[in-house]
C-alpha atoms as a PDB file:
ATOM      1  CA  ALA A   1     -91.382 -69.689  91.481  1.00  0.00           C
ATOM      2  CA  VAL A   2     -94.262 -68.597  93.721  1.00  0.00           C
ATOM      3  CA  SER A   3     -94.248 -64.890  94.708  1.00  0.00           C
ATOM      4  CA  GLN A   4     -96.534 -62.747  96.737  1.00  0.00           C
ATOM      5  CA  VAL A   5     -98.646 -60.311  94.554  1.00  0.00           C
ATOM      6  CA  THR A   6    -101.241 -57.941  95.943  1.00  0.00           C
ATOM      7  CA  VAL A   7    -104.502 -57.742  94.143  1.00  0.00           C
ATOM      8  CA  ARG A   8    -103.896 -54.166  93.083  1.00  0.00           C
ATOM      9  CA  ASP A   9    -100.632 -55.286  91.359  1.00  0.00           C
ATOM     10  CA  ALA A  10    -102.275 -58.228  89.702  1.00  0.00           C
ATOM     11  CA  LEU A  11    -104.957 -55.981  88.298  1.00  0.00           C
ATOM     12  CA  ASN A  12    -102.345 -53.559  87.029  1.00  0.00           C
ATOM     13  CA  GLN A  13    -100.408 -56.483  85.531  1.00  0.00           C
ATOM     14  CA  ALA A  14    -103.696 -57.674  83.550  1.00  0.00           C
ATOM     15  CA  LEU A  15    -104.373 -54.077  82.358  1.00  0.00           C
ATOM     16  CA  ASP A  16    -100.834 -53.601  81.125  1.00  0.00           C
ATOM     17  CA  GLU A  17    -100.617 -56.892  79.292  1.00  0.00           C
ATOM     18  CA  GLU A  18    -103.928 -56.420  77.499  1.00  0.00           C
ATOM     19  CA  LEU A  19    -103.174 -52.843  76.595  1.00  0.00           C
ATOM     20  CA  GLU A  20     -99.955 -54.021  75.037  1.00  0.00           C
ATOM     21  CA  ARG A  21    -101.456 -57.106  73.391  1.00  0.00           C
ATOM     22  CA  ASP A  22    -104.508 -55.547  71.695  1.00  0.00           C
ATOM     23  CA  GLU A  23    -104.481 -51.675  70.563  1.00  0.00           C
ATOM     24  CA  ARG A  24    -108.225 -51.730  70.597  1.00  0.00           C
ATOM     25  CA  VAL A  25    -108.129 -52.023  74.377  1.00  0.00           C
ATOM     26  CA  PHE A  26    -108.338 -48.497  76.240  1.00  0.00           C
ATOM     27  CA  LEU A  27    -109.138 -47.609  79.970  1.00  0.00           C
ATOM     28  CA  LEU A  28    -111.342 -44.711  80.875  1.00  0.00           C
ATOM     29  CA  GLY A  29    -112.855 -43.308  84.245  1.00  0.00           C
ATOM     30  CA  GLU A  30    -112.343 -40.691  86.811  1.00  0.00           C
ATOM     31  CA  GLU A  31    -108.605 -40.277  87.946  1.00  0.00           C
ATOM     32  CA  VAL A  32    -107.498 -43.286  85.964  1.00  0.00           C
ATOM     33  CA  ALA A  33    -104.919 -41.418  83.921  1.00  0.00           C
ATOM     34  CA  GLN A  34    -102.682 -38.654  85.517  1.00  0.00           C
ATOM     35  CA  TYR A  35    -103.434 -39.535  89.121  1.00  0.00           C
ATOM     36  CA  ASP A  36    -102.600 -43.221  88.403  1.00  0.00           C
ATOM     37  CA  GLY A  37    -105.958 -44.342  89.377  1.00  0.00           C
ATOM     38  CA  ALA A  38    -108.330 -43.584  92.628  1.00  0.00           C
ATOM     39  CA  TYR A  39    -106.922 -46.934  94.025  1.00  0.00           C
ATOM     40  CA  LYS A  40    -103.788 -46.941  92.000  1.00  0.00           C
ATOM     41  CA  ILE A  41    -104.894 -49.859  89.870  1.00  0.00           C
ATOM     42  CA  SER A  42    -103.729 -48.089  86.683  1.00  0.00           C
ATOM     43  CA  ARG A  43    -100.525 -46.950  88.128  1.00  0.00           C
ATOM     44  CA  GLY A  44     -97.999 -46.047  85.408  1.00  0.00           C
ATOM     45  CA  LEU A  45    -100.319 -46.838  82.557  1.00  0.00           C
ATOM     46  CA  TRP A  46    -101.054 -43.281  81.288  1.00  0.00           C
ATOM     47  CA  LYS A  47     -97.274 -42.587  81.208  1.00  0.00           C
ATOM     48  CA  LYS A  48     -96.596 -45.812  79.166  1.00  0.00           C
ATOM     49  CA  TYR A  49     -99.581 -45.711  76.845  1.00  0.00           C
ATOM     50  CA  GLY A  50    -100.638 -42.074  76.660  1.00  0.00           C
ATOM     51  CA  ASP A  51    -103.947 -40.159  76.370  1.00  0.00           C
ATOM     52  CA  LYS A  52    -105.394 -42.370  73.520  1.00  0.00           C
ATOM     53  CA  ARG A  53    -105.246 -45.481  75.591  1.00  0.00           C
ATOM     54  CA  VAL A  54    -105.761 -44.243  79.298  1.00  0.00           C
ATOM     55  CA  ILE A  55    -108.447 -41.513  79.458  1.00  0.00           C
ATOM     56  CA  ASP A  56    -109.424 -39.324  82.548  1.00  0.00           C
ATOM     57  CA  THR A  57    -113.173 -38.478  82.180  1.00  0.00           C
ATOM     58  CA  PRO A  58    -115.520 -35.740  83.847  1.00  0.00           C
ATOM     59  CA  ILE A  59    -117.488 -36.941  86.881  1.00  0.00           C
ATOM     60  CA  SER A  60    -120.352 -38.298  84.628  1.00  0.00           C
ATOM     61  CA  GLU A  61    -120.997 -41.906  84.813  1.00  0.00           C
ATOM     62  CA  MET A  62    -123.918 -41.914  82.350  1.00  0.00           C
ATOM     63  CA  GLY A  63    -121.576 -40.081  80.014  1.00  0.00           C
ATOM     64  CA  PHE A  64    -118.442 -41.894  79.955  1.00  0.00           C
ATOM     65  CA  ALA A  65    -120.115 -45.299  80.276  1.00  0.00           C
ATOM     66  CA  GLY A  66    -122.182 -44.348  77.188  1.00  0.00           C
ATOM     67  CA  ILE A  67    -118.983 -43.337  75.274  1.00  0.00           C
ATOM     68  CA  ALA A  68    -117.485 -46.667  76.233  1.00  0.00           C
ATOM     69  CA  VAL A  69    -120.539 -48.695  75.137  1.00  0.00           C
ATOM     70  CA  GLY A  70    -120.571 -46.875  71.812  1.00  0.00           C
ATOM     71  CA  ALA A  71    -116.825 -47.485  71.391  1.00  0.00           C
ATOM     72  CA  ALA A  72    -117.342 -51.226  72.070  1.00  0.00           C
ATOM     73  CA  MET A  73    -120.206 -51.310  69.453  1.00  0.00           C
ATOM     74  CA  VAL A  74    -117.758 -50.241  66.903  1.00  0.00           C
ATOM     75  CA  TRP A  75    -115.497 -53.084  68.218  1.00  0.00           C
ATOM     76  CA  LEU A  76    -112.889 -51.217  70.401  1.00  0.00           C
ATOM     77  CA  ARG A  77    -112.479 -52.950  73.788  1.00  0.00           C
ATOM     78  CA  PRO A  78    -113.144 -50.399  76.524  1.00  0.00           C
ATOM     79  CA  VAL A  79    -112.235 -50.938  80.106  1.00  0.00           C
ATOM     80  CA  CYS A  80    -114.772 -48.590  82.040  1.00  0.00           C
ATOM     81  CA  GLU A  81    -113.726 -48.024  85.668  1.00  0.00           C
ATOM     82  CA  PHE A  82    -116.321 -46.785  88.033  1.00  0.00           C
ATOM     83  CA  MET A  83    -114.889 -45.303  91.296  1.00  0.00           C
ATOM     84  CA  THR A  84    -117.443 -47.611  93.117  1.00  0.00           C
ATOM     85  CA  PHE A  85    -120.098 -49.572  91.664  1.00  0.00           C
ATOM     86  CA  ASN A  86    -122.577 -47.656  93.674  1.00  0.00           C
ATOM     87  CA  PHE A  87    -121.951 -44.945  90.999  1.00  0.00           C
ATOM     88  CA  SER A  88    -122.734 -47.369  88.423  1.00  0.00           C
ATOM     89  CA  MET A  89    -126.326 -46.652  89.200  1.00  0.00           C
ATOM     90  CA  GLN A  90    -125.924 -43.297  87.280  1.00  0.00           C
ATOM     91  CA  ALA A  91    -124.952 -45.340  84.318  1.00  0.00           C
ATOM     92  CA  ILE A  92    -127.259 -48.435  84.869  1.00  0.00           C
ATOM     93  CA  ASP A  93    -129.255 -47.496  81.680  1.00  0.00           C
ATOM     94  CA  GLN A  94    -126.033 -47.806  79.680  1.00  0.00           C
ATOM     95  CA  VAL A  95    -124.915 -51.006  81.401  1.00  0.00           C
ATOM     96  CA  ILE A  96    -128.533 -52.922  81.002  1.00  0.00           C
ATOM     97  CA  ASN A  97    -130.297 -51.194  78.134  1.00  0.00           C
ATOM     98  CA  SER A  98    -127.393 -50.535  75.950  1.00  0.00           C
ATOM     99  CA  ALA A  99    -124.755 -53.034  76.753  1.00  0.00           C
ATOM    100  CA  ALA A 100    -126.433 -55.996  78.016  1.00  0.00           C
ATOM    101  CA  LYS A 101    -129.455 -56.130  75.454  1.00  0.00           C
ATOM    102  CA  THR A 102    -127.855 -54.912  72.235  1.00  0.00           C
ATOM    103  CA  CYS A 103    -126.453 -58.490  71.011  1.00  0.00           C
ATOM    104  CA  TYR A 104    -129.808 -60.086  71.397  1.00  0.00           C
ATOM    105  CA  MET A 105    -131.835 -57.279  69.835  1.00  0.00           C
ATOM    106  CA  SER A 106    -129.509 -56.929  67.074  1.00  0.00           C
ATOM    107  CA  ALA A 107    -129.878 -60.714  66.361  1.00  0.00           C
ATOM    108  CA  GLY A 108    -126.011 -61.194  67.183  1.00  0.00           C
ATOM    109  CA  SER A 109    -125.079 -58.516  64.642  1.00  0.00           C
ATOM    110  CA  ILE A 110    -123.785 -55.889  67.214  1.00  0.00           C
ATOM    111  CA  GLY A 111    -121.369 -57.155  69.927  1.00  0.00           C
ATOM    112  CA  VAL A 112    -120.421 -54.918  72.849  1.00  0.00           C
ATOM    113  CA  PRO A 113    -117.057 -56.260  74.105  1.00  0.00           C
ATOM    114  CA  ILE A 114    -116.770 -53.969  77.214  1.00  0.00           C
ATOM    115  CA  VAL A 115    -115.529 -54.421  80.746  1.00  0.00           C
ATOM    116  CA  PHE A 116    -117.140 -52.390  83.567  1.00  0.00           C
ATOM    117  CA  ARG A 117    -114.852 -52.769  86.680  1.00  0.00           C
ATOM    118  CA  GLY A 118    -114.332 -51.333  89.953  1.00  0.00           C
ATOM    119  CA  PRO A 119    -114.791 -51.788  93.730  1.00  0.00           C
ATOM    120  CA  ASN A 120    -118.012 -53.305  94.936  1.00  0.00           C
ATOM    121  CA  GLY A 121    -119.605 -54.004  98.215  1.00  0.00           C
ATOM    122  CA  ALA A 122    -118.752 -52.682 101.393  1.00  0.00           C
ATOM    123  CA  SER A 123    -115.260 -50.976 102.264  1.00  0.00           C
ATOM    124  CA  ALA A 124    -114.632 -49.377 105.502  1.00  0.00           C
ATOM    125  CA  GLY A 125    -116.584 -46.463 107.071  1.00  0.00           C
ATOM    126  CA  VAL A 126    -117.864 -45.288 103.828  1.00  0.00           C
ATOM    127  CA  ALA A 127    -121.621 -45.491 104.822  1.00  0.00           C
ATOM    128  CA  ALA A 128    -124.697 -46.432 102.830  1.00  0.00           C
ATOM    129  CA  GLN A 129    -124.048 -44.851  99.522  1.00  0.00           C
ATOM    130  CA  HIS A 130    -120.784 -46.533  98.963  1.00  0.00           C
ATOM    131  CA  SER A 131    -121.187 -49.956 100.595  1.00  0.00           C
ATOM    132  CA  GLN A 132    -123.684 -51.851  98.383  1.00  0.00           C
ATOM    133  CA  CYS A 133    -122.951 -55.221  96.823  1.00  0.00           C
ATOM    134  CA  PHE A 134    -124.316 -55.306  93.387  1.00  0.00           C
ATOM    135  CA  ALA A 135    -123.534 -58.880  92.462  1.00  0.00           C
ATOM    136  CA  ALA A 136    -127.353 -59.981  92.716  1.00  0.00           C
ATOM    137  CA  TRP A 137    -128.413 -56.946  90.612  1.00  0.00           C
ATOM    138  CA  TYR A 138    -125.956 -57.479  87.632  1.00  0.00           C
ATOM    139  CA  GLY A 139    -126.230 -61.313  87.980  1.00  0.00           C
ATOM    140  CA  HIS A 140    -130.068 -60.898  87.487  1.00  0.00           C
ATOM    141  CA  CYS A 141    -129.498 -59.464  83.859  1.00  0.00           C
ATOM    142  CA  PRO A 142    -129.204 -61.814  80.781  1.00  0.00           C
ATOM    143  CA  GLY A 143    -126.512 -60.307  78.165  1.00  0.00           C
ATOM    144  CA  LEU A 144    -124.097 -59.677  80.874  1.00  0.00           C
ATOM    145  CA  LYS A 145    -121.372 -61.848  82.325  1.00  0.00           C
ATOM    146  CA  VAL A 146    -120.495 -61.096  85.932  1.00  0.00           C
ATOM    147  CA  VAL A 147    -117.375 -61.980  87.738  1.00  0.00           C
ATOM    148  CA  SER A 148    -116.404 -61.370  91.351  1.00  0.00           C
ATOM    149  CA  PRO A 149    -112.505 -62.173  92.156  1.00  0.00           C
ATOM    150  CA  TRP A 150    -111.184 -62.948  95.650  1.00  0.00           C
ATOM    151  CA  SER A 151    -107.354 -63.659  95.220  1.00  0.00           C
ATOM    152  CA  SER A 152    -104.759 -62.039  93.003  1.00  0.00           C
ATOM    153  CA  GLU A 153    -104.678 -64.933  90.742  1.00  0.00           C
ATOM    154  CA  ASP A 154    -108.679 -64.312  90.337  1.00  0.00           C
ATOM    155  CA  ALA A 155    -108.236 -60.720  89.720  1.00  0.00           C
ATOM    156  CA  LYS A 156    -105.582 -61.227  87.060  1.00  0.00           C
ATOM    157  CA  GLY A 157    -107.034 -64.200  85.234  1.00  0.00           C
ATOM    158  CA  LEU A 158    -110.478 -62.945  85.249  1.00  0.00           C
ATOM    159  CA  LEU A 159    -109.905 -59.330  84.136  1.00  0.00           C
ATOM    160  CA  LYS A 160    -107.795 -60.675  81.203  1.00  0.00           C
ATOM    161  CA  ALA A 161    -110.718 -63.175  80.367  1.00  0.00           C
ATOM    162  CA  SER A 162    -113.238 -60.374  80.812  1.00  0.00           C
ATOM    163  CA  ILE A 163    -111.126 -57.969  78.166  1.00  0.00           C
ATOM    164  CA  ARG A 164    -110.862 -60.636  75.605  1.00  0.00           C
ATOM    165  CA  ASP A 165    -114.464 -61.578  75.937  1.00  0.00           C
ATOM    166  CA  ASP A 166    -116.706 -60.371  72.949  1.00  0.00           C
ATOM    167  CA  ASN A 167    -119.647 -59.962  75.583  1.00  0.00           C
ATOM    168  CA  PRO A 168    -120.157 -57.014  78.207  1.00  0.00           C
ATOM    169  CA  VAL A 169    -118.672 -58.188  81.505  1.00  0.00           C
ATOM    170  CA  VAL A 170    -119.241 -56.613  84.794  1.00  0.00           C
ATOM    171  CA  MET A 171    -116.247 -57.156  87.069  1.00  0.00           C
ATOM    172  CA  LEU A 172    -117.025 -56.673  90.839  1.00  0.00           C
ATOM    173  CA  GLU A 173    -113.844 -56.113  92.769  1.00  0.00           C
ATOM    174  CA  ASN A 174    -113.336 -55.418  96.473  1.00  0.00           C
ATOM    175  CA  GLU A 175    -111.427 -52.212  97.674  1.00  0.00           C
ATOM    176  CA  LEU A 176    -110.463 -54.001 100.928  1.00  0.00           C
ATOM    177  CA  LEU A 177    -108.774 -56.839  98.949  1.00  0.00           C
ATOM    178  CA  TYR A 178    -106.663 -54.404  96.751  1.00  0.00           C
ATOM    179  CA  GLY A 179    -103.662 -54.256  99.299  1.00  0.00           C
ATOM    180  CA  VAL A 180    -103.862 -57.950 100.290  1.00  0.00           C
ATOM    181  CA  PRO A 181    -101.062 -60.117  99.016  1.00  0.00           C
ATOM    182  CA  PHE A 182    -101.622 -63.582  97.773  1.00  0.00           C
ATOM    183  CA  GLU A 183     -99.211 -66.173  96.542  1.00  0.00           C
ATOM    184  CA  MET A 184     -99.273 -66.206  92.608  1.00  0.00           C
ATOM    185  CA  SER A 185     -97.681 -69.141  90.732  1.00  0.00           C
ATOM    186  CA  GLU A 186     -95.085 -68.485  87.861  1.00  0.00           C
ATOM    187  CA  GLN A 187     -97.940 -69.696  85.562  1.00  0.00           C
ATOM    188  CA  ALA A 188    -100.432 -67.237  86.919  1.00  0.00           C
ATOM    189  CA  GLN A 189     -97.891 -64.389  86.231  1.00  0.00           C
ATOM    190  CA  SER A 190     -97.541 -65.374  82.423  1.00  0.00           C
ATOM    191  CA  LYS A 191     -98.895 -63.053  79.733  1.00  0.00           C
ATOM    192  CA  GLU A 192    -101.308 -65.909  78.604  1.00  0.00           C
ATOM    193  CA  PHE A 193    -102.930 -66.782  82.070  1.00  0.00           C
ATOM    194  CA  VAL A 194    -106.566 -66.264  81.885  1.00  0.00           C
ATOM    195  CA  ILE A 195    -109.261 -67.926  84.103  1.00  0.00           C
ATOM    196  CA  PRO A 196    -112.439 -69.150  82.236  1.00  0.00           C
ATOM    197  CA  ILE A 197    -115.330 -67.158  83.067  1.00  0.00           C
ATOM    198  CA  GLY A 198    -118.235 -69.445  84.628  1.00  0.00           C
ATOM    199  CA  LYS A 199    -115.835 -71.817  86.419  1.00  0.00           C
ATOM    200  CA  ALA A 200    -115.850 -71.798  90.277  1.00  0.00           C
ATOM    201  CA  LYS A 201    -112.768 -73.145  92.298  1.00  0.00           C
ATOM    202  CA  VAL A 202    -112.646 -75.469  95.292  1.00  0.00           C
ATOM    203  CA  GLU A 203    -110.228 -73.482  97.396  1.00  0.00           C
ATOM    204  CA  ARG A 204    -110.301 -76.157 100.272  1.00  0.00           C
ATOM    205  CA  GLN A 205    -111.381 -79.882 100.220  1.00  0.00           C
ATOM    206  CA  GLY A 206    -113.651 -81.037 103.119  1.00  0.00           C
ATOM    207  CA  THR A 207    -116.226 -83.796 103.801  1.00  0.00           C
ATOM    208  CA  HIS A 208    -118.740 -82.230 106.274  1.00  0.00           C
ATOM    209  CA  VAL A 209    -120.190 -79.104 105.035  1.00  0.00           C
ATOM    210  CA  THR A 210    -120.025 -76.981 101.516  1.00  0.00           C
ATOM    211  CA  LEU A 211    -119.107 -73.271 101.968  1.00  0.00           C
ATOM    212  CA  VAL A 212    -119.987 -71.243  98.979  1.00  0.00           C
ATOM    213  CA  ALA A 213    -118.777 -67.625  98.623  1.00  0.00           C
ATOM    214  CA  HIS A 214    -117.524 -64.879  96.240  1.00  0.00           C
ATOM    215  CA  SER A 215    -115.176 -61.958  96.768  1.00  0.00           C
ATOM    216  CA  ARG A 216    -113.788 -61.146 100.192  1.00  0.00           C
ATOM    217  CA  PRO A 217    -116.155 -63.556 102.128  1.00  0.00           C
ATOM    218  CA  VAL A 218    -114.091 -66.594 100.519  1.00  0.00           C
ATOM    219  CA  GLY A 219    -111.317 -65.383 102.801  1.00  0.00           C
ATOM    220  CA  HIS A 220    -113.739 -65.409 105.732  1.00  0.00           C
ATOM    221  CA  CYS A 221    -114.873 -68.934 104.830  1.00  0.00           C
ATOM    222  CA  LEU A 222    -111.332 -70.438 104.825  1.00  0.00           C
ATOM    223  CA  GLU A 223    -110.704 -68.712 108.216  1.00  0.00           C
ATOM    224  CA  ALA A 224    -113.894 -70.248 109.545  1.00  0.00           C
ATOM    225  CA  ALA A 225    -112.881 -73.621 108.186  1.00  0.00           C
ATOM    226  CA  THR A 226    -109.643 -73.420 109.944  1.00  0.00           C
ATOM    227  CA  VAL A 227    -111.482 -72.595 113.346  1.00  0.00           C
ATOM    228  CA  LEU A 228    -113.823 -75.619 112.530  1.00  0.00           C
ATOM    229  CA  ALA A 229    -111.323 -77.852 111.763  1.00  0.00           C
ATOM    230  CA  LYS A 230    -110.032 -77.621 115.357  1.00  0.00           C
ATOM    231  CA  GLU A 231    -113.341 -79.055 116.273  1.00  0.00           C
ATOM    232  CA  GLY A 232    -113.227 -81.850 113.911  1.00  0.00           C
ATOM    233  CA  VAL A 233    -115.428 -80.185 111.330  1.00  0.00           C
ATOM    234  CA  GLU A 234    -114.144 -80.432 107.698  1.00  0.00           C
ATOM    235  CA  CYS A 235    -115.442 -77.588 105.623  1.00  0.00           C
ATOM    236  CA  GLU A 236    -115.129 -77.577 101.595  1.00  0.00           C
ATOM    237  CA  VAL A 237    -114.789 -74.018 100.435  1.00  0.00           C
ATOM    238  CA  ILE A 238    -116.005 -72.902  97.047  1.00  0.00           C
ATOM    239  CA  ASN A 239    -114.833 -69.782  95.467  1.00  0.00           C
ATOM    240  CA  LEU A 240    -117.681 -68.954  92.992  1.00  0.00           C
ATOM    241  CA  ARG A 241    -115.333 -66.634  90.938  1.00  0.00           C
ATOM    242  CA  THR A 242    -118.310 -65.952  88.439  1.00  0.00           C
ATOM    243  CA  ILE A 243    -121.732 -64.840  89.349  1.00  0.00           C
ATOM    244  CA  ARG A 244    -123.099 -65.097  85.876  1.00  0.00           C
ATOM    245  CA  PRO A 245    -122.878 -67.756  84.300  1.00  0.00           C
ATOM    246  CA  LEU A 246    -123.307 -69.454  87.658  1.00  0.00           C
ATOM    247  CA  ASP A 247    -121.091 -72.713  88.147  1.00  0.00           C
ATOM    248  CA  ILE A 248    -123.994 -74.784  90.011  1.00  0.00           C
ATOM    249  CA  GLU A 249    -122.304 -78.085  88.936  1.00  0.00           C
ATOM    250  CA  THR A 250    -119.404 -77.462  91.208  1.00  0.00           C
ATOM    251  CA  VAL A 251    -121.572 -76.685  94.069  1.00  0.00           C
ATOM    252  CA  GLU A 252    -123.769 -79.682  93.388  1.00  0.00           C
ATOM    253  CA  ALA A 253    -120.714 -82.079  93.179  1.00  0.00           C
ATOM    254  CA  SER A 254    -119.739 -80.754  96.576  1.00  0.00           C
ATOM    255  CA  VAL A 255    -123.169 -80.976  98.101  1.00  0.00           C
ATOM    256  CA  VAL A 256    -123.446 -84.619  97.029  1.00  0.00           C
ATOM    257  CA  LYS A 257    -120.098 -85.216  98.827  1.00  0.00           C
ATOM    258  CA  THR A 258    -120.776 -83.259 102.107  1.00  0.00           C
ATOM    259  CA  ASN A 259    -124.764 -83.268 102.417  1.00  0.00           C
ATOM    260  CA  HIS A 260    -124.678 -79.724 103.896  1.00  0.00           C
ATOM    261  CA  LEU A 261    -124.848 -76.398 102.310  1.00  0.00           C
ATOM    262  CA  VAL A 262    -123.931 -72.798 103.604  1.00  0.00           C
ATOM    263  CA  THR A 263    -123.830 -69.866 101.441  1.00  0.00           C
ATOM    264  CA  VAL A 264    -121.973 -66.573 102.457  1.00  0.00           C
ATOM    265  CA  GLU A 265    -121.970 -63.195 100.908  1.00  0.00           C
ATOM    266  CA  GLY A 266    -121.731 -59.497 101.860  1.00  0.00           C
ATOM    267  CA  GLY A 267    -124.862 -58.582  99.900  1.00  0.00           C
ATOM    268  CA  TRP A 268    -128.480 -58.338 101.159  1.00  0.00           C
ATOM    269  CA  PRO A 269    -130.552 -61.249 102.102  1.00  0.00           C
ATOM    270  CA  GLN A 270    -133.695 -60.942  99.785  1.00  0.00           C
ATOM    271  CA  PHE A 271    -133.011 -62.194  96.325  1.00  0.00           C
ATOM    272  CA  GLY A 272    -129.465 -62.440  96.842  1.00  0.00           C
ATOM    273  CA  VAL A 273    -126.621 -64.823  95.254  1.00  0.00           C
ATOM    274  CA  GLY A 274    -127.213 -67.238  98.159  1.00  0.00           C
ATOM    275  CA  ALA A 275    -130.993 -67.269  97.560  1.00  0.00           C
ATOM    276  CA  GLU A 276    -130.234 -68.200  93.959  1.00  0.00           C
ATOM    277  CA  ILE A 277    -127.816 -70.922  94.893  1.00  0.00           C
ATOM    278  CA  CYS A 278    -130.090 -72.512  97.397  1.00  0.00           C
ATOM    279  CA  ALA A 279    -133.121 -72.587  94.842  1.00  0.00           C
ATOM    280  CA  ARG A 280    -130.911 -74.118  92.211  1.00  0.00           C
ATOM    281  CA  ILE A 281    -129.696 -76.745  94.510  1.00  0.00           C
ATOM    282  CA  MET A 282    -133.279 -77.537  95.588  1.00  0.00           C
ATOM    283  CA  GLU A 283    -134.424 -77.747  91.995  1.00  0.00           C
ATOM    284  CA  GLY A 284    -131.532 -79.979  90.875  1.00  0.00           C
ATOM    285  CA  PRO A 285    -130.112 -83.568  91.591  1.00  0.00           C
ATOM    286  CA  ALA A 286    -128.175 -82.636  94.679  1.00  0.00           C
ATOM    287  CA  PHE A 287    -131.193 -81.860  96.791  1.00  0.00           C
ATOM    288  CA  ASN A 288    -131.940 -85.365  97.627  1.00  0.00           C
ATOM    289  CA  TYR A 289    -128.346 -85.454  99.105  1.00  0.00           C
ATOM    290  CA  LEU A 290    -128.963 -82.674 101.535  1.00  0.00           C
ATOM    291  CA  ASP A 291    -129.363 -83.933 105.118  1.00  0.00           C
ATOM    292  CA  ALA A 292    -130.277 -80.463 106.494  1.00  0.00           C
ATOM    293  CA  PRO A 293    -131.810 -77.258 105.194  1.00  0.00           C
ATOM    294  CA  ALA A 294    -129.238 -74.935 103.373  1.00  0.00           C
ATOM    295  CA  VAL A 295    -128.196 -71.849 105.611  1.00  0.00           C
ATOM    296  CA  ARG A 296    -127.558 -68.301 104.102  1.00  0.00           C
ATOM    297  CA  VAL A 297    -125.153 -66.119 105.767  1.00  0.00           C
ATOM    298  CA  THR A 298    -125.686 -62.498 104.338  1.00  0.00           C
ATOM    299  CA  GLY A 299    -125.151 -58.856 105.163  1.00  0.00           C
ATOM    300  CA  ALA A 300    -127.829 -57.324 107.392  1.00  0.00           C
ATOM    301  CA  ASP A 301    -130.954 -56.295 105.648  1.00  0.00           C
ATOM    302  CA  VAL A 302    -130.409 -52.306 106.147  1.00  0.00           C
ATOM    303  CA  PRO A 303    -128.607 -49.579 104.392  1.00  0.00           C
ATOM    304  CA  MET A 304    -125.055 -49.802 105.704  1.00  0.00           C
ATOM    305  CA  PRO A 305    -124.479 -47.703 108.858  1.00  0.00           C
ATOM    306  CA  TYR A 306    -121.649 -45.369 109.176  1.00  0.00           C
ATOM    307  CA  ALA A 307    -120.578 -46.188 112.675  1.00  0.00           C
ATOM    308  CA  LYS A 308    -117.846 -48.685 112.681  1.00  0.00           C
ATOM    309  CA  ILE A 309    -119.371 -51.116 115.345  1.00  0.00           C
ATOM    310  CA  LEU A 310    -122.767 -51.242 113.555  1.00  0.00           C
ATOM    311  CA  GLU A 311    -120.788 -51.834 110.208  1.00  0.00           C
ATOM    312  CA  ASP A 312    -119.117 -54.737 111.804  1.00  0.00           C
ATOM    313  CA  ASN A 313    -122.304 -56.131 112.728  1.00  0.00           C
ATOM    314  CA  CYS A 314    -123.738 -55.755 109.206  1.00  0.00           C
ATOM    315  CA  ILE A 315    -121.170 -57.497 107.360  1.00  0.00           C
ATOM    316  CA  PRO A 316    -120.578 -61.336 107.751  1.00  0.00           C
ATOM    317  CA  GLN A 317    -117.799 -62.174 110.256  1.00  0.00           C
ATOM    318  CA  VAL A 318    -115.995 -65.520 110.741  1.00  0.00           C
ATOM    319  CA  LYS A 319    -118.096 -66.070 113.960  1.00  0.00           C
ATOM    320  CA  ASP A 320    -121.219 -65.706 111.757  1.00  0.00           C
ATOM    321  CA  ILE A 321    -120.029 -68.486 109.388  1.00  0.00           C
ATOM    322  CA  VAL A 322    -118.906 -70.717 112.200  1.00  0.00           C
ATOM    323  CA  PHE A 323    -122.484 -70.259 113.734  1.00  0.00           C
ATOM    324  CA  ALA A 324    -124.294 -71.134 110.601  1.00  0.00           C
ATOM    325  CA  VAL A 325    -122.209 -74.328 110.013  1.00  0.00           C
ATOM    326  CA  LYS A 326    -123.004 -75.464 113.392  1.00  0.00           C
ATOM    327  CA  LYS A 327    -126.673 -74.669 112.961  1.00  0.00           C
ATOM    328  CA  ALA A 328    -126.634 -76.578 109.645  1.00  0.00           C
ATOM    329  CA  LEU A 329    -124.689 -79.613 110.974  1.00  0.00           C
ATOM    330  CA  ASN A 330    -126.872 -79.340 114.277  1.00  0.00           C
ATOM    331  CA  ILE A 331    -124.027 -79.174 116.602  1.00  0.00           C
END
């Protein structure tokens, strides 16, 4: 049976199942326990698992991220929630210098099985200090795995895979998707459902142009594809799911078929996820199949304004994707 499940409930389900499955798993962060989570992702988990497994922390990202990394080094499996990834800047020393580099620097003798998760990128009306996308930042760093879910199935399968992975994983969620319901198959709702890290998913088959996105813009791409289909343009939409390691093979196979590429992301243009995809396509076997230059659709190159109308103009909209596709196809 297929049922509608919100991203919030999918994440809650994943945490519940993994806390139950492995007693080394615990959740910590601001408001995660008694308040049921700032976004209600951890609803009911403190009541069910108690103080040792679901832990409210002081407002000190560097502190609790450090505690979590230390716990992971002695083989517990912490899930460290940031209230927004902008606040992970307070703890970036722990995430990069302690978590990401330790396995390599210890010649593989110290693992750091930790998940850093929380909302990433722009929400609505929260201004510059709460609206940045960190996919490119964390995707830049060897030693980390970075996942960026779109649907409820993505959210559940990737969170479970991240918790079970022996490496540090950064999971970039989107606050505006938390309340959005998606269809979830019976298989996706089973306790053993995981999505392999490092594998993209083709969400829509098409022949004229490849659209590559992650997180919320995947939905925008599908909407743009529906609009363009009315004009006879068939878009293939790829949901990256993982930022690092990047599944460039799926993108290449699509570009070989469609001969056109448009990348879409909420982050800034310079050194972004789209920039990396374009470079990798140019360096690889799919380059000879391109009939036009690849086009990037990104957020505007400014700190996020507070005003609603300015914010809308800074975030890629469906019309921007449609425009980019027509530019790529020269129509």
